Coordinates of C-alpha atoms and ligand atoms in Angstrom, one line a residue:
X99 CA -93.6 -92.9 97.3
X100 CA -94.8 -90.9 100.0
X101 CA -96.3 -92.1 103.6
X102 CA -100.0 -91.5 102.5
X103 CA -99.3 -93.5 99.3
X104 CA -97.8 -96.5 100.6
X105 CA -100.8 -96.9 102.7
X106 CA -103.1 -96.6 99.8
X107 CA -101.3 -99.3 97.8
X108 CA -100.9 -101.8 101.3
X109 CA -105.0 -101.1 101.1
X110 CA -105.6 -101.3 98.0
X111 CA -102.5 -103.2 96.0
X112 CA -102.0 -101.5 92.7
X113 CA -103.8 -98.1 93.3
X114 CA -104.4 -95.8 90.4
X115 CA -105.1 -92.7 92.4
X116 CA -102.9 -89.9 91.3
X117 CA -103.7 -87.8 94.4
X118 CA -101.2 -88.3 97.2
X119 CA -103.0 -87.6 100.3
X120 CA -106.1 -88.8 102.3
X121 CA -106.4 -92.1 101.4
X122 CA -106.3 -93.6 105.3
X123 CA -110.0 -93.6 105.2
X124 CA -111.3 -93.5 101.1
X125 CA -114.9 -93.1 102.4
X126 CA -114.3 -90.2 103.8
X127 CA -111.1 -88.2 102.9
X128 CA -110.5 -89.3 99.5
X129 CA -113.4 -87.5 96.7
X130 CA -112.9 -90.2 93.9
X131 CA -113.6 -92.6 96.6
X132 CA -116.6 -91.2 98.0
X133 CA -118.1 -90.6 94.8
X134 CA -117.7 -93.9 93.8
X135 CA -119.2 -94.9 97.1
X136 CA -122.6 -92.8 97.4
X137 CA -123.2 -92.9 93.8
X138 CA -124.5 -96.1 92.1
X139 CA -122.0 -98.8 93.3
X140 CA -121.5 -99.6 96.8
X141 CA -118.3 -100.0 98.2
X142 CA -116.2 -100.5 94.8
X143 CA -112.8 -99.5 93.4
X144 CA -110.7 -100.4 90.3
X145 CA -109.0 -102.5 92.7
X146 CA -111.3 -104.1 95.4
X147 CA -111.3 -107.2 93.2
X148 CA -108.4 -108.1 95.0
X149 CA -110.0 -108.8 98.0
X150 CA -111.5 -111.6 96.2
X151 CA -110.3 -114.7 94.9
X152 CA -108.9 -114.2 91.1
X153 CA -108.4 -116.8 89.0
X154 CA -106.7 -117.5 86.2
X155 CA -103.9 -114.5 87.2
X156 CA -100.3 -114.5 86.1
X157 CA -97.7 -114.8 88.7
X158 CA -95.0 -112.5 88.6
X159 CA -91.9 -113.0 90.3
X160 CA -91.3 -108.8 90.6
X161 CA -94.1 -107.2 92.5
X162 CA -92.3 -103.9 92.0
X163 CA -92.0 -104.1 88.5
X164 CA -95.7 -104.5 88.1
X165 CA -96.6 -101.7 89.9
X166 CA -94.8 -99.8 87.9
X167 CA -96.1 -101.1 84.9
X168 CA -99.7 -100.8 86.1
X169 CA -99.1 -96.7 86.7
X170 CA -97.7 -96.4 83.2
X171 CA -100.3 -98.0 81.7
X172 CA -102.9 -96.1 83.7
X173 CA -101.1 -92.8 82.7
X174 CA -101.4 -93.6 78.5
X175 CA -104.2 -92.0 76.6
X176 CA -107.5 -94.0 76.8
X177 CA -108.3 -96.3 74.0
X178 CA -111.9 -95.8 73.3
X179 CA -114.3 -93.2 74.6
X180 CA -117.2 -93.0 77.0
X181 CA -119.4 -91.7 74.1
X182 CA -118.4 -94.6 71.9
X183 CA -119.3 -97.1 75.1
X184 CA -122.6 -95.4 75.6
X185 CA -123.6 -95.6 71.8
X186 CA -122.9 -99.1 71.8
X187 CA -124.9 -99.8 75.3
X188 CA -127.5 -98.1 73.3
X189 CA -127.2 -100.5 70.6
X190 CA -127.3 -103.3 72.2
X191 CA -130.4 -102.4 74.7
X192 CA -131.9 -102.4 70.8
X193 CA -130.2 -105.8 69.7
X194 CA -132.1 -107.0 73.6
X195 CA -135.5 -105.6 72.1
X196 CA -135.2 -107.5 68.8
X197 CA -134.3 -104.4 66.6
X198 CA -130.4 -105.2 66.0
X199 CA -128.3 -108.1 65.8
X200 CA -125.3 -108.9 67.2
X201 CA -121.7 -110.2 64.9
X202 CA -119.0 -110.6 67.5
X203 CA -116.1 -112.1 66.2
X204 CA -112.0 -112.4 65.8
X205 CA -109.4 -114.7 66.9
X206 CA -109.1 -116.8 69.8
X207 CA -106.1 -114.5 70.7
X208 CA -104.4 -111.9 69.0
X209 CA -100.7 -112.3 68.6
X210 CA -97.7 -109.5 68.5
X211 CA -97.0 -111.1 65.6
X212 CA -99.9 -110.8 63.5
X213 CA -100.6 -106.7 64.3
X214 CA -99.9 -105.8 60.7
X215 CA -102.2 -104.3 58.0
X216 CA -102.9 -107.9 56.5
X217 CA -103.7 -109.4 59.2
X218 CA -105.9 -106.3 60.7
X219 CA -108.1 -105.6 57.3
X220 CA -108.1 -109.6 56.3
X221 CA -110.6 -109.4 59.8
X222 CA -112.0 -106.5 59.3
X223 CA -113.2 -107.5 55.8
X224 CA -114.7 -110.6 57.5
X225 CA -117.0 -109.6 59.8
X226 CA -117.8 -106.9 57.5
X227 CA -118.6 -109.4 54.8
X228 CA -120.5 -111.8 57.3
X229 CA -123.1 -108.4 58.5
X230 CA -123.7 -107.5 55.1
X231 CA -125.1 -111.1 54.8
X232 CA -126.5 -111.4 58.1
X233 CA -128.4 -107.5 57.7
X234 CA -129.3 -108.3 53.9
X235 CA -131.1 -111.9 55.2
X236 CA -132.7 -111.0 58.7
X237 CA -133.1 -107.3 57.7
X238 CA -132.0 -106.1 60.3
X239 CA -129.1 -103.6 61.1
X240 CA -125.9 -105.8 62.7
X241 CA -123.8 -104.2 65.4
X242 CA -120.2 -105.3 64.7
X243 CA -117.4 -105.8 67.5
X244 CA -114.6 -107.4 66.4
X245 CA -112.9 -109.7 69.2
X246 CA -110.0 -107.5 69.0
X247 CA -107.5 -104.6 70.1
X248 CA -106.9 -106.1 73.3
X249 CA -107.3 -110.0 72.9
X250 CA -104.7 -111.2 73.8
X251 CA -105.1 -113.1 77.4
X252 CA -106.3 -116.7 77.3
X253 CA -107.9 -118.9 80.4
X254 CA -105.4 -122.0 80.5
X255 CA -106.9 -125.3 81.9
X256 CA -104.1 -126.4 83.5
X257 CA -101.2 -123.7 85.3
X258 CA -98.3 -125.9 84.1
X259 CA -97.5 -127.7 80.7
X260 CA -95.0 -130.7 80.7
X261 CA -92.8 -131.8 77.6
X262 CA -90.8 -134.8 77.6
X263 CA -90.3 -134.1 81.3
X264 CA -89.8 -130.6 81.4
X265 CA -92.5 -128.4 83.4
X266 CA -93.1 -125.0 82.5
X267 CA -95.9 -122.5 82.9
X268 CA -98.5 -123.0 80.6
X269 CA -98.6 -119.8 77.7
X270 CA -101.6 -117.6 79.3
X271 CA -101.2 -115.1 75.7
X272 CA -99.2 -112.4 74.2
X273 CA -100.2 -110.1 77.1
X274 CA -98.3 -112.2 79.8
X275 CA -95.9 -114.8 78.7
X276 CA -94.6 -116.3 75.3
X277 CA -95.6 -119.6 73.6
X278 CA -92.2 -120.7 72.9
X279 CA -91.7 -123.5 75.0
X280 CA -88.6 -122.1 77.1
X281 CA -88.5 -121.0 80.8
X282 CA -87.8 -117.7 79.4
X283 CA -90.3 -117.6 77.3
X284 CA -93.0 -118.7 79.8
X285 CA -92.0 -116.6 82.5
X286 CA -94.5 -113.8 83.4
X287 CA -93.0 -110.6 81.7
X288 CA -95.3 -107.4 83.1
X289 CA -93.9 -105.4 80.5
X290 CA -95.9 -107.3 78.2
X291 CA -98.8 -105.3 79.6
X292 CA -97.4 -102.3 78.1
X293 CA -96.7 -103.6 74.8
X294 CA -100.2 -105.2 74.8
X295 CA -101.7 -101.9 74.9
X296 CA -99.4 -100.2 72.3
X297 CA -100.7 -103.2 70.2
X298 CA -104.3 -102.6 70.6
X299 CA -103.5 -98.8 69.9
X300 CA -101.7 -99.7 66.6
X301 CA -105.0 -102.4 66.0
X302 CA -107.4 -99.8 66.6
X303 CA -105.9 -96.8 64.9
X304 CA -105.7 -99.1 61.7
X305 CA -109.3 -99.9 62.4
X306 CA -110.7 -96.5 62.7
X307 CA -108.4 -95.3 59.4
X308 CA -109.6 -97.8 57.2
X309 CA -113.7 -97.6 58.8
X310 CA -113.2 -93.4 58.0
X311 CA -111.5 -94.2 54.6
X312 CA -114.3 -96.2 53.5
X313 CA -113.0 -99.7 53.5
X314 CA -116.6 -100.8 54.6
X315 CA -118.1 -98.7 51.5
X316 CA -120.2 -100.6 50.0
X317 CA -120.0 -98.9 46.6
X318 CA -116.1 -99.9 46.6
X319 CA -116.2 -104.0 46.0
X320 CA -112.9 -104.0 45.1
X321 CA -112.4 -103.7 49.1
X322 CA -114.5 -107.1 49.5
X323 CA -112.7 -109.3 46.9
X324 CA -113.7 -112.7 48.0
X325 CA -110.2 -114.2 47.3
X326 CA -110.0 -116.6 50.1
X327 CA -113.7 -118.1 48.7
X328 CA -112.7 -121.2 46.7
X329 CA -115.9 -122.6 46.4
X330 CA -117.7 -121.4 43.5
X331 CA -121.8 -121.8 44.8
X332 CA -120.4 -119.7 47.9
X333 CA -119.2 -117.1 46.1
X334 CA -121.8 -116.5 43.5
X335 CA -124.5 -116.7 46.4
X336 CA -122.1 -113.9 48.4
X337 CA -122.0 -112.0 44.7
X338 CA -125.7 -112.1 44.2
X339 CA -126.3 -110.8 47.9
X340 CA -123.6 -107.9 47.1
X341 CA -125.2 -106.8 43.9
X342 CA -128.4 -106.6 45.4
X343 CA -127.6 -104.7 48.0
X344 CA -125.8 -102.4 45.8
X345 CA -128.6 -102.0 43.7
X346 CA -131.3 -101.2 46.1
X347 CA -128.4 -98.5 47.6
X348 CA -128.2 -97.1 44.4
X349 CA -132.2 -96.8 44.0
X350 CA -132.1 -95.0 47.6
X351 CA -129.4 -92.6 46.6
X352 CA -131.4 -92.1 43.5
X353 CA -135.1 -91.4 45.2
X354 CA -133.6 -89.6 48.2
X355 CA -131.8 -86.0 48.3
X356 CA -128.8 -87.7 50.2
X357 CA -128.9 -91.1 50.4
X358 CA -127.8 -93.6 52.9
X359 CA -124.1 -92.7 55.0
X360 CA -122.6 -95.3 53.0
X361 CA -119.5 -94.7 53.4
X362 CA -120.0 -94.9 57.5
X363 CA -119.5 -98.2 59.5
X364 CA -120.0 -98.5 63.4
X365 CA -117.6 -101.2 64.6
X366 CA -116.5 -101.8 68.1
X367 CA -114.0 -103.6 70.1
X368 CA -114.0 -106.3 72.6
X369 CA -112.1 -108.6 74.6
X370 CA -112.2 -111.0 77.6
X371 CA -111.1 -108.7 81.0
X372 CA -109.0 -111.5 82.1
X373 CA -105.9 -109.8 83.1
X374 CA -107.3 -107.7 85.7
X375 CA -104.6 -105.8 86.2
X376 CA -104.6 -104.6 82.8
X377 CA -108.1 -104.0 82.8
X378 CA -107.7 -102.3 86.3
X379 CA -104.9 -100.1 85.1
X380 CA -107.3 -98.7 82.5
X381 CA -110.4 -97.8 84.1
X382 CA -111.3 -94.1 84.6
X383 CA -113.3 -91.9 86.4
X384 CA -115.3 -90.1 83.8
X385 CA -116.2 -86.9 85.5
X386 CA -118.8 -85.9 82.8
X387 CA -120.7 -89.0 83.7
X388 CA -119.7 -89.7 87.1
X389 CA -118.8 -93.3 86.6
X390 CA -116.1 -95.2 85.8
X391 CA -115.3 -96.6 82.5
X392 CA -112.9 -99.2 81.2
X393 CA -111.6 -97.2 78.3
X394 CA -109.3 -100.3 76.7
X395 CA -112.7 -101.7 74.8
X396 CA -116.1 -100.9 74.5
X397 CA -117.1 -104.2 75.4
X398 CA -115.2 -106.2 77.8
X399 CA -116.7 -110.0 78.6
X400 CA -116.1 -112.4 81.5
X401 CA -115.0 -115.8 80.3
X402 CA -116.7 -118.9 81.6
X403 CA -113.9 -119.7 84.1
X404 CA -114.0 -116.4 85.9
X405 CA -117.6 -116.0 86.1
X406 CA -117.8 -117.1 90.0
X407 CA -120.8 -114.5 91.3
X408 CA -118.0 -114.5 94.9
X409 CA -115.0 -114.2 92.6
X410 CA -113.0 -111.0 91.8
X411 CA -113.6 -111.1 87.4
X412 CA -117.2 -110.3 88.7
X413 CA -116.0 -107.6 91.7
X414 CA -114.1 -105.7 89.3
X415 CA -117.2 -106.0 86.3
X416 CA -119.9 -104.4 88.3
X417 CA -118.0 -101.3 89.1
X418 CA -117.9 -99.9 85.7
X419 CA -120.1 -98.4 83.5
X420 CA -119.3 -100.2 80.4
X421 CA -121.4 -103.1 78.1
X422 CA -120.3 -106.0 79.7
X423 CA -121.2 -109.9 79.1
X424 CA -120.7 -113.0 80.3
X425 CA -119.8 -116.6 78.9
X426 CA -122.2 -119.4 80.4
X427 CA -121.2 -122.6 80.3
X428 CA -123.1 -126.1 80.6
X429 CA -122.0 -126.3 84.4
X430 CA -123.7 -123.0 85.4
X431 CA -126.2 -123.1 88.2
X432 CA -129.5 -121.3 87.8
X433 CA -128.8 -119.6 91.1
X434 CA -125.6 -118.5 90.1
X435 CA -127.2 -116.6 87.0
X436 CA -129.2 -115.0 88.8
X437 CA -126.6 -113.6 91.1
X438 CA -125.1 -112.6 88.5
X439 CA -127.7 -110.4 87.0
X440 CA -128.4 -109.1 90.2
X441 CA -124.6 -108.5 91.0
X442 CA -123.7 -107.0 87.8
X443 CA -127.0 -105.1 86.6
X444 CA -128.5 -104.0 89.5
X445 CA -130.4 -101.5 88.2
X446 CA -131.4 -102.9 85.5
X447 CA -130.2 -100.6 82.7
X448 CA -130.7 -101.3 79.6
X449 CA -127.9 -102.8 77.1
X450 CA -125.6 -103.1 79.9
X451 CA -125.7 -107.4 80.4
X452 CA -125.3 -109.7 78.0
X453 CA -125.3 -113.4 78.5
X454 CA -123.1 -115.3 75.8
X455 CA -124.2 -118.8 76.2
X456 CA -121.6 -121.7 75.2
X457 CA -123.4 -124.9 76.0
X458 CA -122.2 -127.1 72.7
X459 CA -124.3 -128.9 70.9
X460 CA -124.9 -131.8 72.9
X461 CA -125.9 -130.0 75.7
X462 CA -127.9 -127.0 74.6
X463 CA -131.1 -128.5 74.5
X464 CA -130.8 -129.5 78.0
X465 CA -129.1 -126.5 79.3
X466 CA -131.1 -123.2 77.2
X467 CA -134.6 -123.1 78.5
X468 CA -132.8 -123.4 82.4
X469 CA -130.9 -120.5 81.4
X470 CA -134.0 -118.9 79.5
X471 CA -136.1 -119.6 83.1
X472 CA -133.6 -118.4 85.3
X473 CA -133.1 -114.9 83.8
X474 CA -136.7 -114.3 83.8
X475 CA -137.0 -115.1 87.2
X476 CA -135.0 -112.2 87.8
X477 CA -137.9 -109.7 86.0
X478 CA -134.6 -108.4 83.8
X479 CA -134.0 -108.0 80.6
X480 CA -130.7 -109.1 78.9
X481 CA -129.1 -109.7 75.3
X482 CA -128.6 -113.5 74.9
X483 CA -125.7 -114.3 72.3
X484 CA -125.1 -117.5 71.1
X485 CA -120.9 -118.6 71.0
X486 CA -121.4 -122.3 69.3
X487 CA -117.9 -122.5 69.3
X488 CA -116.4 -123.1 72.6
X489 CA -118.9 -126.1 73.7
X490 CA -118.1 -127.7 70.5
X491 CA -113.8 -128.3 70.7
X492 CA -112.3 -132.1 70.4
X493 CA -109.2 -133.1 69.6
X494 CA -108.3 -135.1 67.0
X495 CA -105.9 -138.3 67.0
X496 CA -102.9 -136.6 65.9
X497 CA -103.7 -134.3 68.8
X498 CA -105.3 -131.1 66.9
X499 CA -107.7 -129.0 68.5
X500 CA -110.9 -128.5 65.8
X501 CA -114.3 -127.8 65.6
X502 CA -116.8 -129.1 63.5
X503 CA -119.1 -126.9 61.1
X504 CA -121.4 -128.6 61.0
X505 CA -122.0 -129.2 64.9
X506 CA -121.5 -125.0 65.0
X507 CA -124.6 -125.3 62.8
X508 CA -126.3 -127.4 65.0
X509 CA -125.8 -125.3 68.2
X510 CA -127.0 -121.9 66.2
X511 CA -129.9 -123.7 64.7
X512 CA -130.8 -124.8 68.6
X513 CA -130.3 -121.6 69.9
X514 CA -132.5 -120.0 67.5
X515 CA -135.0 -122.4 68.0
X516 CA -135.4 -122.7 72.0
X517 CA -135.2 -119.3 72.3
X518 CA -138.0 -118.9 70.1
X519 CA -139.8 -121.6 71.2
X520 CA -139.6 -120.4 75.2
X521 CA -140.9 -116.7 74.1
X522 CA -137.1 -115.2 74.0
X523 CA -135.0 -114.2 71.7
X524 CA -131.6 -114.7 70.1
X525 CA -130.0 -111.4 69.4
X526 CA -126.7 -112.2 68.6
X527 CA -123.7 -114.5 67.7
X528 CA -120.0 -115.1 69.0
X529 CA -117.2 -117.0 66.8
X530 CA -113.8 -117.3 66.4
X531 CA -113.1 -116.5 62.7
X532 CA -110.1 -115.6 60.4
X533 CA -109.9 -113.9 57.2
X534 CA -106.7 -115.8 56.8
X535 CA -107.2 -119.2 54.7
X536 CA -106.3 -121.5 57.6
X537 CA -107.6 -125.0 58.4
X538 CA -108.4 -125.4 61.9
X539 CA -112.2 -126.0 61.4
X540 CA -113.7 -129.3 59.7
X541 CA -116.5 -129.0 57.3
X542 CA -117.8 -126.4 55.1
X543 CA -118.2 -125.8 51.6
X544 CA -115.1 -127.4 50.7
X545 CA -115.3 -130.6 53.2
X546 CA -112.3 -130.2 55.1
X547 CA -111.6 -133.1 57.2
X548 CA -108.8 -134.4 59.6
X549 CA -106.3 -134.5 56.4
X550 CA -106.6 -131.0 55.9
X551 CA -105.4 -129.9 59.8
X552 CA -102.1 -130.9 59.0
X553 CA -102.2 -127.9 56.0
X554 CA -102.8 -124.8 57.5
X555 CA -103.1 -124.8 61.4
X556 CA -101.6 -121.7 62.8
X557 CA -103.6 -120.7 66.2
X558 CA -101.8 -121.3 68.8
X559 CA -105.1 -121.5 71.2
X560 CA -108.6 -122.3 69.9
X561 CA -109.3 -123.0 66.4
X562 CA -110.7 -120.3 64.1
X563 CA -113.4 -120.5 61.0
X564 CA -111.7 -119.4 57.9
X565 CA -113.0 -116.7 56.0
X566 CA -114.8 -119.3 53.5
X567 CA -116.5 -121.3 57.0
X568 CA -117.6 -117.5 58.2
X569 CA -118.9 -116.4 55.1
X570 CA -121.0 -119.8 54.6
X571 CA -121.7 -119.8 58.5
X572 CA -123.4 -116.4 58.0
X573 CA -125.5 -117.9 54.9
X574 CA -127.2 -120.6 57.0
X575 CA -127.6 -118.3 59.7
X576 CA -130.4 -116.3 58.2
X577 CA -132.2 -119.0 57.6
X578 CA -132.2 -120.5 61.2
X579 CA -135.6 -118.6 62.4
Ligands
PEP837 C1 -112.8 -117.7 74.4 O1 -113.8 -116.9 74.1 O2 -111.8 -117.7 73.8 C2 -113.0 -118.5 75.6 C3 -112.0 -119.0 76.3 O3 -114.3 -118.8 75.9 P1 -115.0 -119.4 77.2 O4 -114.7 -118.5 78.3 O5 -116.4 -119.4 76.7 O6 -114.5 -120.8 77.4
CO838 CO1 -111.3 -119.4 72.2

């Protein structure tokens, strides 16, 4: 490392700059710097988020190591493009005017493990399956971004775990330690960075192959067999829903020269930008557009335990030019959201802030229209997305994590409802959801109860609908407005 470098990194930590001169004075020696400082965002770099307070942050014992680590990973090939992350800004700046809806979804976390073509297709075919009942009932088109290719770090609420007496670091996700409950395995591995990304690589590619090979075809059902659906009402209702969509395809192909892109199916990625270094090692400088882009998702989100307006999750949000949203939690103050709008949408471009509001289902009521007020106070516009999954966790007495369907339910119905009722508008929904037949979720169809946990519980972090709960979750959905 040369002289001129070493001061960049003692400025700026884990720099990303590949020039190695100039960078005494960024503002005015360095050009990436000073476009980044007279353009649209005032003093901000990939890495002035670590002038703030960052929370929720591994700690590795090697500060060496993960410097290297951060350049390899800021060397590989991006991702996702800019042109993808605009279409999908573009998107959702509809979804915010009432013209699309919103289907985000996926695990909790993504595991190493589970990157293999099952696992990848079983949730593809999910969130397919819910859109094509969510566009068929609210006729409307659904933009779909699956929560994965890159979810894979997890907010802990407590740094340390303790088992029969032994304290380790609590797991913080596939992308920094290992659940295994060994010192080992909990200790903070930056490599894991790098075979995070070669994960979400391997995700997407399988993704994009199956999208262009026509997996989400609609005149191929033998790509949406409904095996996981057990109950029989469920599946005849999904059936009926599927045939008449088929047949009013077919009557459009038939009237018109070319028919509808069938074969087509826009579907985008997201995860939470916890780990900022990760995030931070893949943000470019487009130079087409003159901004910077995190090129790891189209659609990163901050969680509701890094959403401090002061804190560094927000520093490192504002500076680039994707989609971004933000998880609000019951403990929000009204001032604070309106920081944050002003912090991280200053100009008020469309599609560029969404607000994914996670209040549960006791709370909503009292929580929604103060959210509702406080954005309009602000004169902006933003997408509002209901998550009725994360305010509605309890733990059972043998200790399981779950969720309730039908207190899910209850949250949509809500949101739906106060939205419409205080002259906004619900655009769009946020779950955890499988395509694998687990039983982590009570309720549904089949009546799944605290017996059932004990069956099929495999996350190792939040609890997921399965593919039946998703499916019927959809149903009801349509008919909440
Ligand atoms: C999550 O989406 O898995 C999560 C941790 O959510 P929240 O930040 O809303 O608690
Ligand atoms: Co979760």
């Amino acid at each position: 490392m040369g002289a001129t470098e070493a001061v960049h990194f003692a400025r700026f930590g884990y720099g990303i700059h590949r020039k190695t001169a100039g960078y005494e004075n960024p503002s005015r020696t360095c050009s990436i710097c000073a476009l980044m400082r007279d353009r649209r965002i005032k003093d901000w770099y990939p890495t002035s988020w670590q002038g703030r307070t960052a929370g929720q942050q591994p700690l590795y014992d090697d500060p060496a190591e993960v410097e290297r680590v951060v350049a390899a990973l800021n060397r590989m090939p991006p991702l996702v493009t800019w042109g993808e992350i605009e279409t999908l800004k573009a998107e959702l700046a509809a979804a915010a005017r009432g013209e699309r809806f919103l289907l985000q979804g996926g695990d909790c976390a993504e595991s190493f493990d589970e990157c293999s073509a099952d696992f990848i297709a079983g949730k593809l075919k999910i969130l397919l399956q819910m859109s094509l009942v969510i566009t068929w009932g609210r006729r409307q088109k659904v933009i779909r971004v699956g929560r994965l290719a890159g979810q894979f770090a997890k907010p802990r609420s407590a740094d340390t775990e303790t088992r029969d007496g032994v304290t380790l670091p609590s797991y913080r996700g596939d992308l920094i330690n290992r659940a295994e409950f060994t010192a080992e395995a909990r200790r903070a591995d930056p490599a894991l960075m790098l075979r995070g990304y070669e994960r979400a690589a391997l995700t997407l590619n399988y993704v994009r192959a199956l999208i262009e090979g026509g997996f989400a075809d609609l005149r191929h059902p033998e790509h949406w067999e409904l095996d996981f659906v057990q109950d029989a009402a469920l599946a005849a209702e999904y059936r009926r829903i599927l045939d008449a969509v088929r047949d009013s395809m077919s009557f459009v192909e038939t009237v018109s020269a070319r028919g509808p892109d069938l074969a087509r199916a826009d579907f985008f990625t997201s995860h939470e930008g916890l780990h900022l270094l990760y995030e931070q090692a893949q943000t470019h400088l487009v130079p087409e557009a003159g901004r910077w882009y995190n090129l790891s998702t189209h659609f990163p989100w901050i969680g509701m335990r890094t959403a401090d307006p002061d804190g560094a999750h927000v520093e490192y949000f504002r500076g680039i030019a994707n989609p971004i949203a933000v998880k609000i939690g019951p403990e929000m103050r009204a001032d604070d959201v309106s920081r944050l709008v002003e912090i991280l949408d200053p100009a008020g471009e469309p599609g560029r802030l969404t607000l994914i509001h996670r209040f549960g289902a006791d709370h909503i009521e009292r929580c929604l229209p103060r959210l509702i007020d406080a954005v309009r106070a602000t004169g902006r516009t933003v997408l509002f997305a209901c998550d009725p999954m994360h305010g509605n966790t309890e733990t059972t007495r043998d200790g399981f994590k779950t969720r309730r369907l039908e207190r899910i339910l209850f949250e949509l119905e809500a949101a739906f409802r106060l939205h419409a009722e205080h002259d906004s508008r619900l655009g769009g929904v946020h779950v955890e959801v499988t395509g694998e037949n687990v039983t982590e979720c009570m309720g549904g169809a089949r009546g799944l109860d605290e017996r059932d946990l004990h069956r099929a519980y495999r996350s190792s972090v939040d609890p997921r609908l399965n593919g039946e709960q998703a499916l019927e979750l959809a149903m009801r959905l349509v008919r909440f407005n």
